[in-house]
mmCIF file with all atom_site columns, C-alpha atoms in Angstrom:
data_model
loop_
_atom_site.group_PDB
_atom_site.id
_atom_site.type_symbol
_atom_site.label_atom_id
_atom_site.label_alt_id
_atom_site.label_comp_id
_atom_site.label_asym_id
_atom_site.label_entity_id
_atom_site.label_seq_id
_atom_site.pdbx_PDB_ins_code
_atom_site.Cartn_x
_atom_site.Cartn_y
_atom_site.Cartn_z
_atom_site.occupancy
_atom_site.B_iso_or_equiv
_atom_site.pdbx_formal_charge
_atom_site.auth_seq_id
_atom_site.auth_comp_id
_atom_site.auth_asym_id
_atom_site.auth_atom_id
_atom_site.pdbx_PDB_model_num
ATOM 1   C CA . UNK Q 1 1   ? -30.835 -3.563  -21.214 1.00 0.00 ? 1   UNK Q CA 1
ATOM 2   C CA . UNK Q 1 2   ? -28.016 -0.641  -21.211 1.00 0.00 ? 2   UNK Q CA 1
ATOM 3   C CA . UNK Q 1 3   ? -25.105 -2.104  -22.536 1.00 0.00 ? 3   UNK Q CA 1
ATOM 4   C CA . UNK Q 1 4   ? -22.761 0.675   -20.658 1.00 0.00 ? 4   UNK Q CA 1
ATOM 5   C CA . UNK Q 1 5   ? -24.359 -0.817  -17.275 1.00 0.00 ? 5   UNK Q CA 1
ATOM 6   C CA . UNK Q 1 6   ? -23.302 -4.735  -18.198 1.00 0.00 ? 6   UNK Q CA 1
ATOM 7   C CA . UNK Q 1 7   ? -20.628 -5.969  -15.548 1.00 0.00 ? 7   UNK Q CA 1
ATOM 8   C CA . UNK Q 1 8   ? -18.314 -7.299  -18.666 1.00 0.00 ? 8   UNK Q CA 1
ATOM 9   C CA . UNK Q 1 9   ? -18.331 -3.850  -19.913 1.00 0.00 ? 9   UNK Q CA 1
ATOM 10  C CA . UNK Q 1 10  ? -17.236 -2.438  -16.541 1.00 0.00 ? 10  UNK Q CA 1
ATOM 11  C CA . UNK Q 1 11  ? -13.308 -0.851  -16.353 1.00 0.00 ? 11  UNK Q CA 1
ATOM 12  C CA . UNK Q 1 12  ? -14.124 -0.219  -12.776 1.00 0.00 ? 12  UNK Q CA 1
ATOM 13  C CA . UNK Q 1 13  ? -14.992 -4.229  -11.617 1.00 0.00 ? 13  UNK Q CA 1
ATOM 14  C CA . UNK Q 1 14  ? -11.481 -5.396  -13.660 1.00 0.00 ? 14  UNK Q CA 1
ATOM 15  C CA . UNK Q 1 15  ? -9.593  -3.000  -11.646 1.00 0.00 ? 15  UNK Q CA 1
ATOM 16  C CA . UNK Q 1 16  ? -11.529 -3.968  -8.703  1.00 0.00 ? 16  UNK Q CA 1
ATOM 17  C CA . UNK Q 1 17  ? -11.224 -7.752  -9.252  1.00 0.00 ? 17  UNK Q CA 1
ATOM 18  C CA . UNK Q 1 18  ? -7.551  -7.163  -10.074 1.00 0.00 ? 18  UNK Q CA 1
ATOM 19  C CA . UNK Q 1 19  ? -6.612  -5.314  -6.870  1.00 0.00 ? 19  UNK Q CA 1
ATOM 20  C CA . UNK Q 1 20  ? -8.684  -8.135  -4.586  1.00 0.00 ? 20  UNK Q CA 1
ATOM 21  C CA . UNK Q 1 21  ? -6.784  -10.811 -6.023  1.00 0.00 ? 21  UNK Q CA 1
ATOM 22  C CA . UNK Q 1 22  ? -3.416  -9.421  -6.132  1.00 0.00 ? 22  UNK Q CA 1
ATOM 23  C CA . UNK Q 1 23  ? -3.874  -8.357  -2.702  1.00 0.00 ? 23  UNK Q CA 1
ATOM 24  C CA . UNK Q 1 24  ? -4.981  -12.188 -2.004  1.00 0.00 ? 24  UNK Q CA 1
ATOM 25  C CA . UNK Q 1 25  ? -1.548  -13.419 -3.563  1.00 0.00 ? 25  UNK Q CA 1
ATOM 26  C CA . UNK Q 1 26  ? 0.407   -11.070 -1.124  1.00 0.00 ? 26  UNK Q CA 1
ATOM 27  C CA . UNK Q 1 27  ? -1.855  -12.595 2.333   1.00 0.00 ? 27  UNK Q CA 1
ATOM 28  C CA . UNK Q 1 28  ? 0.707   -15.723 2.524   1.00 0.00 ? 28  UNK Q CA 1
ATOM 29  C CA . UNK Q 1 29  ? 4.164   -14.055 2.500   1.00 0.00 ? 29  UNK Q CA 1
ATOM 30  C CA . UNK Q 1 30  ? 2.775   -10.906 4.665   1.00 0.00 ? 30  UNK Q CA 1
ATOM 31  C CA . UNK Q 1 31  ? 0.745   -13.533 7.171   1.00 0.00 ? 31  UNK Q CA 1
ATOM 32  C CA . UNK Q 1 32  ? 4.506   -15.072 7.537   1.00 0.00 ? 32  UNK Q CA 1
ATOM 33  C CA . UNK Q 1 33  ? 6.072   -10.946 8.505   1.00 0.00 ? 33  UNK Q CA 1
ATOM 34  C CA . UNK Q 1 34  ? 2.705   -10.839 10.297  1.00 0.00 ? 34  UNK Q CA 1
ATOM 35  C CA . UNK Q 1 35  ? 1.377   -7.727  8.984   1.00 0.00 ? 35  UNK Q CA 1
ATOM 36  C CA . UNK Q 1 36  ? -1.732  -6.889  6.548   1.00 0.00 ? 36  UNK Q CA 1
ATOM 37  C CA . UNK Q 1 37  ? -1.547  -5.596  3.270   1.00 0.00 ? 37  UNK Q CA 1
ATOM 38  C CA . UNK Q 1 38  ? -2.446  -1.972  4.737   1.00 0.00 ? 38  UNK Q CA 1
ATOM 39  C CA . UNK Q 1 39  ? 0.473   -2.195  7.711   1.00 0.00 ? 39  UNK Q CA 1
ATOM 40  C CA . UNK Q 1 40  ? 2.857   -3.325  4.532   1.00 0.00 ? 40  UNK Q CA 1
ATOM 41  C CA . UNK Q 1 41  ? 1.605   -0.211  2.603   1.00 0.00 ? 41  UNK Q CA 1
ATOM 42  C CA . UNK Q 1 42  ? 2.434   2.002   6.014   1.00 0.00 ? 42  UNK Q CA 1
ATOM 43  C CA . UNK Q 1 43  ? 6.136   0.550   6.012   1.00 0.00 ? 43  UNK Q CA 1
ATOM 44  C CA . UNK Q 1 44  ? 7.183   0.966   2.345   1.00 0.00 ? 44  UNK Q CA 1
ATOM 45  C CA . UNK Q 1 45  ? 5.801   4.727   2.892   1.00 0.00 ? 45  UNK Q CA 1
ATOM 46  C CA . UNK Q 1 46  ? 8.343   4.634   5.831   1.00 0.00 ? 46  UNK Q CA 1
ATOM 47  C CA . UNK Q 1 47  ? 11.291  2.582   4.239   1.00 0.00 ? 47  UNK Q CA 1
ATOM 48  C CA . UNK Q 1 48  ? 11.206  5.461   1.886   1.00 0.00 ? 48  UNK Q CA 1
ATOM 49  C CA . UNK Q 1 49  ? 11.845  8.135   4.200   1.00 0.00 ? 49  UNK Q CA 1
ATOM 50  C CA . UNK Q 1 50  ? 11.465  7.113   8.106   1.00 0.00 ? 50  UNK Q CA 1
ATOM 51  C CA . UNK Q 1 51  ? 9.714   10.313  10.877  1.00 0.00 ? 51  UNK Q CA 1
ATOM 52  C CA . UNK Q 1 52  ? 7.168   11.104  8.430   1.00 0.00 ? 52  UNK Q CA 1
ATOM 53  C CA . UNK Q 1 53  ? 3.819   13.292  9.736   1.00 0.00 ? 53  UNK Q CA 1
ATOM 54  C CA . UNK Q 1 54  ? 0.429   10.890  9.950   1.00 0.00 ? 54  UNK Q CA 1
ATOM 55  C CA . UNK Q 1 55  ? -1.117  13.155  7.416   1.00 0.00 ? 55  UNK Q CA 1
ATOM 56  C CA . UNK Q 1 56  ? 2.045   12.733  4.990   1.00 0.00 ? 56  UNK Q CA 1
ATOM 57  C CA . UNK Q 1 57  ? 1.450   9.230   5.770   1.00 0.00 ? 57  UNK Q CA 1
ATOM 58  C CA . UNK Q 1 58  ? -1.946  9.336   4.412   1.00 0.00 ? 58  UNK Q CA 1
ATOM 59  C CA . UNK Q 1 59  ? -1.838  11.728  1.517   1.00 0.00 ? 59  UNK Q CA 1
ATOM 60  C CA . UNK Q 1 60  ? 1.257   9.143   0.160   1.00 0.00 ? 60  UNK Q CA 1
ATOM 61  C CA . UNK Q 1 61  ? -1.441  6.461   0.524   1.00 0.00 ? 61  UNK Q CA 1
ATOM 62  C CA . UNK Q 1 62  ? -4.463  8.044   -0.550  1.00 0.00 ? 62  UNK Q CA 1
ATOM 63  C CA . UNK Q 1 63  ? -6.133  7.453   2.501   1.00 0.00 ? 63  UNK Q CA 1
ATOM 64  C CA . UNK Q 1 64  ? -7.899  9.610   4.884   1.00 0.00 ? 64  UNK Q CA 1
ATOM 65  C CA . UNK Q 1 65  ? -5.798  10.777  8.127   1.00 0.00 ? 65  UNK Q CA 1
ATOM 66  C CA . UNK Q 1 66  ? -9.096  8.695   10.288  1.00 0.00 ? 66  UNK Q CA 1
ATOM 67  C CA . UNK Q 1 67  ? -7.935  5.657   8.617   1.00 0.00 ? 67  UNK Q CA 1
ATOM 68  C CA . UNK Q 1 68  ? -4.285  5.681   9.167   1.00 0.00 ? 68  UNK Q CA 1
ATOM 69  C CA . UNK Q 1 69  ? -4.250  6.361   12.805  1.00 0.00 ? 69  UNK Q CA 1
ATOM 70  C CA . UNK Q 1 70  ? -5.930  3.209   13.830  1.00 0.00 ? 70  UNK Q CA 1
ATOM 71  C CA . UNK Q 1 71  ? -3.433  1.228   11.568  1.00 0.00 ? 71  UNK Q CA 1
ATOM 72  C CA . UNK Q 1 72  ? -0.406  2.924   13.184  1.00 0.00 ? 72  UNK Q CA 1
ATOM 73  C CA . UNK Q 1 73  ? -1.656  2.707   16.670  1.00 0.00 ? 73  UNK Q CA 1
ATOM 74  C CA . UNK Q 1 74  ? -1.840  -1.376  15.918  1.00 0.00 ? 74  UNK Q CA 1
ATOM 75  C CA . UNK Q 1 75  ? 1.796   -1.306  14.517  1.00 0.00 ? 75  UNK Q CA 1
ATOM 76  C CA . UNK Q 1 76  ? 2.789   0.773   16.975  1.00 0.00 ? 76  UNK Q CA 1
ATOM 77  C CA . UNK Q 1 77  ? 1.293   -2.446  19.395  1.00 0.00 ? 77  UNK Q CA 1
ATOM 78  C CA . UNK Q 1 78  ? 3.438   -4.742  17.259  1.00 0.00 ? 78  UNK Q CA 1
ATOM 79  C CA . UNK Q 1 79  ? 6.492   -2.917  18.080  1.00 0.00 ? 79  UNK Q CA 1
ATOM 80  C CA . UNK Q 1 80  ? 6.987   -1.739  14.011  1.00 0.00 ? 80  UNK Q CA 1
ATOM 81  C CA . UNK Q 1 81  ? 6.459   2.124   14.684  1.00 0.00 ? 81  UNK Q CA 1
ATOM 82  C CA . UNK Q 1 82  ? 6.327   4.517   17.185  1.00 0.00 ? 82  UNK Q CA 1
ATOM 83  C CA . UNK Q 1 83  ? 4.067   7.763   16.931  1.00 0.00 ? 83  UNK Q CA 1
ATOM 84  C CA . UNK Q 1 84  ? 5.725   11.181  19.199  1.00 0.00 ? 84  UNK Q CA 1
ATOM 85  C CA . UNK Q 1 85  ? 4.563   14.805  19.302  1.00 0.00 ? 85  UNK Q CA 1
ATOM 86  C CA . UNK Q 1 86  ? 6.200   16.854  16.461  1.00 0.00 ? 86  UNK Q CA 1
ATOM 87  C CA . UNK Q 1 87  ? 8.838   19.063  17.593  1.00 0.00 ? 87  UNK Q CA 1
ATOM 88  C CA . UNK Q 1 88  ? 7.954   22.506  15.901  1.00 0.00 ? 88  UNK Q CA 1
ATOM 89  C CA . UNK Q 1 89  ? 4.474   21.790  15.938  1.00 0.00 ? 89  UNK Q CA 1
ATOM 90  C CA . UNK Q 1 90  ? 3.194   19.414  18.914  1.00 0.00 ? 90  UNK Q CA 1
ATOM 91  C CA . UNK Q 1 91  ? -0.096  19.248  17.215  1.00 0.00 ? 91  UNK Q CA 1
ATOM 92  C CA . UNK Q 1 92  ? 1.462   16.712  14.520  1.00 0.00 ? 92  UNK Q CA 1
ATOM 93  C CA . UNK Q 1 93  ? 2.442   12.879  15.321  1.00 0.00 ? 93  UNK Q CA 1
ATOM 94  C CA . UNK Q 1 94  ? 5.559   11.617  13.505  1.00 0.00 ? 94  UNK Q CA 1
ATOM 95  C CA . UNK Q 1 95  ? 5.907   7.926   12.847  1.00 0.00 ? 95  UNK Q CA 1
ATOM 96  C CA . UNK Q 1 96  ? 9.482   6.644   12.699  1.00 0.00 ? 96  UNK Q CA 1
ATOM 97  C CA . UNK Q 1 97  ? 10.224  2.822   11.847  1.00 0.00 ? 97  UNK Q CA 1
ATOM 98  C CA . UNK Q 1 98  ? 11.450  1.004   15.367  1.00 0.00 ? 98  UNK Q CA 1
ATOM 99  C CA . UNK Q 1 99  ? 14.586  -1.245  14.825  1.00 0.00 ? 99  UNK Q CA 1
ATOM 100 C CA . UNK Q 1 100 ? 11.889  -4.372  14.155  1.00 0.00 ? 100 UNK Q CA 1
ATOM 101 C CA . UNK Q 1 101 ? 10.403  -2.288  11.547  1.00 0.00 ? 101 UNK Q CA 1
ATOM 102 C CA . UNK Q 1 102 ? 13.754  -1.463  10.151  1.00 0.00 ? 102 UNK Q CA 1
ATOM 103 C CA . UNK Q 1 103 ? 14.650  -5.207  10.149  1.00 0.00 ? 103 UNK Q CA 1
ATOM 104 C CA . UNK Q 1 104 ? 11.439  -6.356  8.562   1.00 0.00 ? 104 UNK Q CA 1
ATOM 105 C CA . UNK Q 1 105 ? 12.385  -4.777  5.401   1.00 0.00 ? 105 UNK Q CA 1
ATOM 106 C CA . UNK Q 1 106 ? 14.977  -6.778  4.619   1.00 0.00 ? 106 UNK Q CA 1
ATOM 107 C CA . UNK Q 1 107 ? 12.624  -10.012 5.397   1.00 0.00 ? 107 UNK Q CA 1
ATOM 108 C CA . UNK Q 1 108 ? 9.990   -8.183  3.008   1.00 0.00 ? 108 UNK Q CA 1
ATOM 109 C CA . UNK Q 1 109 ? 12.638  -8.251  0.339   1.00 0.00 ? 109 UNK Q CA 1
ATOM 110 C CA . UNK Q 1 110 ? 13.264  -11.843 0.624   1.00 0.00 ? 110 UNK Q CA 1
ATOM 111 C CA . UNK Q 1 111 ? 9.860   -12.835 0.335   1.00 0.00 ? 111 UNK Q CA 1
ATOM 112 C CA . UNK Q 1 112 ? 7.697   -10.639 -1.398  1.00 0.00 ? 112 UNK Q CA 1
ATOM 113 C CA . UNK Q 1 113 ? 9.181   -9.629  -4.468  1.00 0.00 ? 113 UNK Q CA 1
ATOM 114 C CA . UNK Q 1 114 ? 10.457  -13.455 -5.872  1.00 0.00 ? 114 UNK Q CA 1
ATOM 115 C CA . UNK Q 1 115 ? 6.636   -14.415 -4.451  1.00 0.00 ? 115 UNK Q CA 1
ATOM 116 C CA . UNK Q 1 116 ? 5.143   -12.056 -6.312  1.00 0.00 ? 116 UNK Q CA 1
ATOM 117 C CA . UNK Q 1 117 ? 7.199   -12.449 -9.558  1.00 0.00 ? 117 UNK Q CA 1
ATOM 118 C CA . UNK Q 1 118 ? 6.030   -16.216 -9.721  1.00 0.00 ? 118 UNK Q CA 1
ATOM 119 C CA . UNK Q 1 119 ? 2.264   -15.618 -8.578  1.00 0.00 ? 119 UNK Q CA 1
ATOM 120 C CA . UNK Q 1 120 ? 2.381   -13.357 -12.202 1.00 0.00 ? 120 UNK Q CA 1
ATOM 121 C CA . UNK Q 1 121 ? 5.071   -15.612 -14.547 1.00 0.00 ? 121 UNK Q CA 1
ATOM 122 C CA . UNK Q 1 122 ? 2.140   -17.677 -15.907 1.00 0.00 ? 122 UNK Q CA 1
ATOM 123 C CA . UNK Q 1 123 ? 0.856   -14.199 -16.806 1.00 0.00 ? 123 UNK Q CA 1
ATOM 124 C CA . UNK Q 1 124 ? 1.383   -13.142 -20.552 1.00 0.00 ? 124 UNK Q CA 1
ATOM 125 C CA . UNK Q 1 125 ? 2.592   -9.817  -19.680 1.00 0.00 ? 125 UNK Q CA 1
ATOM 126 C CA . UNK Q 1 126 ? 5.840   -8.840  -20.175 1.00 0.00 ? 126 UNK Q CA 1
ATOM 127 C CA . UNK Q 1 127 ? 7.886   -6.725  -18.375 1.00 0.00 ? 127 UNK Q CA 1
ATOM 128 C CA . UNK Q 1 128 ? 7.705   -3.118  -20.636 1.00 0.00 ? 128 UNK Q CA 1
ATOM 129 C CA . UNK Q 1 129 ? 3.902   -3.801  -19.914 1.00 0.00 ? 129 UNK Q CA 1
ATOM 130 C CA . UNK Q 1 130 ? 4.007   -3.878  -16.185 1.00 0.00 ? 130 UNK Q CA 1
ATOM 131 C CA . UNK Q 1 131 ? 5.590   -0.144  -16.781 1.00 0.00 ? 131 UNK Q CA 1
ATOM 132 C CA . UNK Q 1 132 ? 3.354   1.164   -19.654 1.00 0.00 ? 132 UNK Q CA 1
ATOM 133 C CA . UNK Q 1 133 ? 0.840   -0.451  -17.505 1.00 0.00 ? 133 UNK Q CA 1
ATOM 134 C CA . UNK Q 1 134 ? 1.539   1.429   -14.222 1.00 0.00 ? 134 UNK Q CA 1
ATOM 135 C CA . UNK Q 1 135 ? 2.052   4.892   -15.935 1.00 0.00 ? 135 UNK Q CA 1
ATOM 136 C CA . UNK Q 1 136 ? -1.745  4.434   -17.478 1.00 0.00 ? 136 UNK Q CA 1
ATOM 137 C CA . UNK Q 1 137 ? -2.831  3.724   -13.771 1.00 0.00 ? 137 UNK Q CA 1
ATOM 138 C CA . UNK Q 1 138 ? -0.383  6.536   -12.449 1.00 0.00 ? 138 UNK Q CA 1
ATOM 139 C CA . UNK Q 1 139 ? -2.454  9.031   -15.069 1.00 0.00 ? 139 UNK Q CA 1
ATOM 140 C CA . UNK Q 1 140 ? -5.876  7.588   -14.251 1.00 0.00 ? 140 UNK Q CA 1
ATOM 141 C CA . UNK Q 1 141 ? -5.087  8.206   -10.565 1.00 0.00 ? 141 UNK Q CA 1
ATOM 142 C CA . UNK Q 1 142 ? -4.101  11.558  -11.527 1.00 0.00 ? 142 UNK Q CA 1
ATOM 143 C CA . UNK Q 1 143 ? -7.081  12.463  -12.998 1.00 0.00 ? 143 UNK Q CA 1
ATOM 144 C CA . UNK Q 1 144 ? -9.523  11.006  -10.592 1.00 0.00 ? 144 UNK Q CA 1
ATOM 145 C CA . UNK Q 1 145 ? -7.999  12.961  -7.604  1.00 0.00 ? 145 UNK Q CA 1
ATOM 146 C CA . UNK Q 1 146 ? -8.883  15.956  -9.360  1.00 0.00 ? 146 UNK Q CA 1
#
């Protein structure tokens, strides 16, 4: 037996475990907006800064422009986005935020971020090591894109 191939010994299946299940705690308040975790990824990219390019869409998210495209054309069914030809270049799509998509923001805010604060207040972390936390993330991302 290799220790360095034991599950418990495995960054990889925390972070893994960790993103299913925080995901999971999200499912209720985003199943009341009626949007998925992926489609409430897509609109904080856009709450951000609305008429974005698909592919600046996807490089924000890490995602591959294949991906995205399906997603949008499903939110665009919804009524959250709309997708036109680029003006200087009629190659590109941008997505802009419709007035529903605008508004759903604001219902985001009411629900999500209060929801999401009590689905962690059992948790012993404190608040410095949410941010220490996501800046050691932020640097691992870094250095796996590379």
């Amino acid at each position: 037996m290799h220790n360095e191939l034991l599950l418990d010994n495995q960054l990889c299946f925390r972070l893994y475990t960790a993103s299913r299940l925080i995901t999971q705690a999200y499912t209720p308040m985003l199943t009341q907006l009626g949007i998925t975790y992926p489609q409430y990824l897509v609109l904080m990219v856009l709450w951000e800064k609305d008429m974005q390019p698909v592919n600046d869409i996807a490089h924000r998210l890490f995602l591959e422009t294949n991906t995205v495209t399906p997603l949008l054309q499903r939110m665009e069914k919804q009524g959250l986005v709309v997708r036109q030809k680029g003006k200087e270049d009629k190659r590109q799509q941008i997505v802009s935020l419709t007035e529903e998509g605008r508004a759903m923001e604001e219902q985001a805010f009411a629900l999500i971020p209060s929801g999401m604060a009590e689905r962690f207040s059992a948790c012993p972390l404190k608040t410095d090591d949410y941010v220490g936390l996501a800046q050691q993330l932020d640097a691992m991302i870094e250095s796996l894109k590379k």
